[in-house]
Phi, psi and omega in degrees: 000131182279161179303326181294329183280335188289326184236147174288167179301320180297316180293325177293326176297318178296316181297319179296319178297316178299318180302311182293322179292316179296322178299322182276325188238002182075337177205161182239155173239157184303321182294328177295318181293316180300319180292317183294321183264355180057052178231168180276163186296325181295323177295320179297316181301315179297319180294319180296321178296317179297313181296324178292316179298327180274358176084021182267336181222159169263117187216136170215144181308135177068008178251166178288158184247133176229164179270141169281166175306320178297317180292322180296317180296316181293319180297319178300322180294319178295314180298321180297318178299317180298314182295320181296317178295319178300315179299316181296314182294318186273320187272332181255312181272352177059039179274145176304142186299323180296312178295320180297319181295319179297318180291319180298321179299325181279326187269338188298336184281344186249355184281125178284161180298322180296314178295320179300311181298320179292324178296316179297315180296324180294317178299317177299314183298313185293334180278327187254343181292132180302333179280350181246248178070193185298327181297314180294316181297317179293324177298319177295319179299317178297320180298318179296328180274357181056045182271352180073203182054042181285145178283131178287161178301321181297314178296320181296317179296321180297316179295321180299315179296320178297317179296319179295318179297317180294320180295320178297320177297319179297318180295313181295326180266007180054044184257003179298139183278090180256153181195157171293152185302327182290354175275344180285145179265174179303136179076001175275152180234161177200165177258128181292127178258323184202143175240114185279149177089173182239334180253195175057234184295328179298317179293318180299315181294323179297321179296330179268006181062033173270115186228170173308133184108339178290144178269130180241141180234134177276117181277314176200160180234148175267113185294337181275314185262341183083001180295151183238142165257122185237163173234127179211130182053033178087351179269145171254124183230152174250126182238142171286165180297328178292319179293316181296328181293341181276355182251113179269131182231157169262119183299141174274148178282354183283000000 
């Protein structure tokens, strides 16, 4: 049975809420969940009992709530689906974040792992392919707004060839803007070129199928420790500055 089949959409919403609260506070309480989902306490109690019986959470009345390993893994999968859909809606379709979030919440429960992986790869492809990138995305956005001034195929091909020629010159002249991941600032993105080492973070990323070519985005940085919260292939990860230094990236111009 797949993770999508094990829980109803409603139960996955509760599990996702618990995941976010536990991430922020280390543990969750029923009132936190009720507030986040805007539901009454009796509904929360019933959901917590169901999740506990299925082995997704550690729960006892009046005690704090934590995720079991099974629950944490499933919650990460739900969050990943949500993030992947959000990226597609906002970065490719140029949909407003509020509308995108509402749609992602409804669709995340039905997306299969195969479709999810292809969606993530498509977002990466459309962002880094010389025939795509910001120009294509903005052109599509203009088309949706019916603003006209569309780029002709001939002009688009000409620009693509110019970009390819410039990129080839950069490669030959070693002018690509490369840096360790810990050099990127908040909201900056880059394409992974190399992951140094065989254990530790290298092994963790390999398990998540994060490889050279994957697009990584810095969500936030800790100014005191240098630690990074990143998003890659729909996963949100926390890296120490030492771990981030082992990941070489090509900075994105975005």
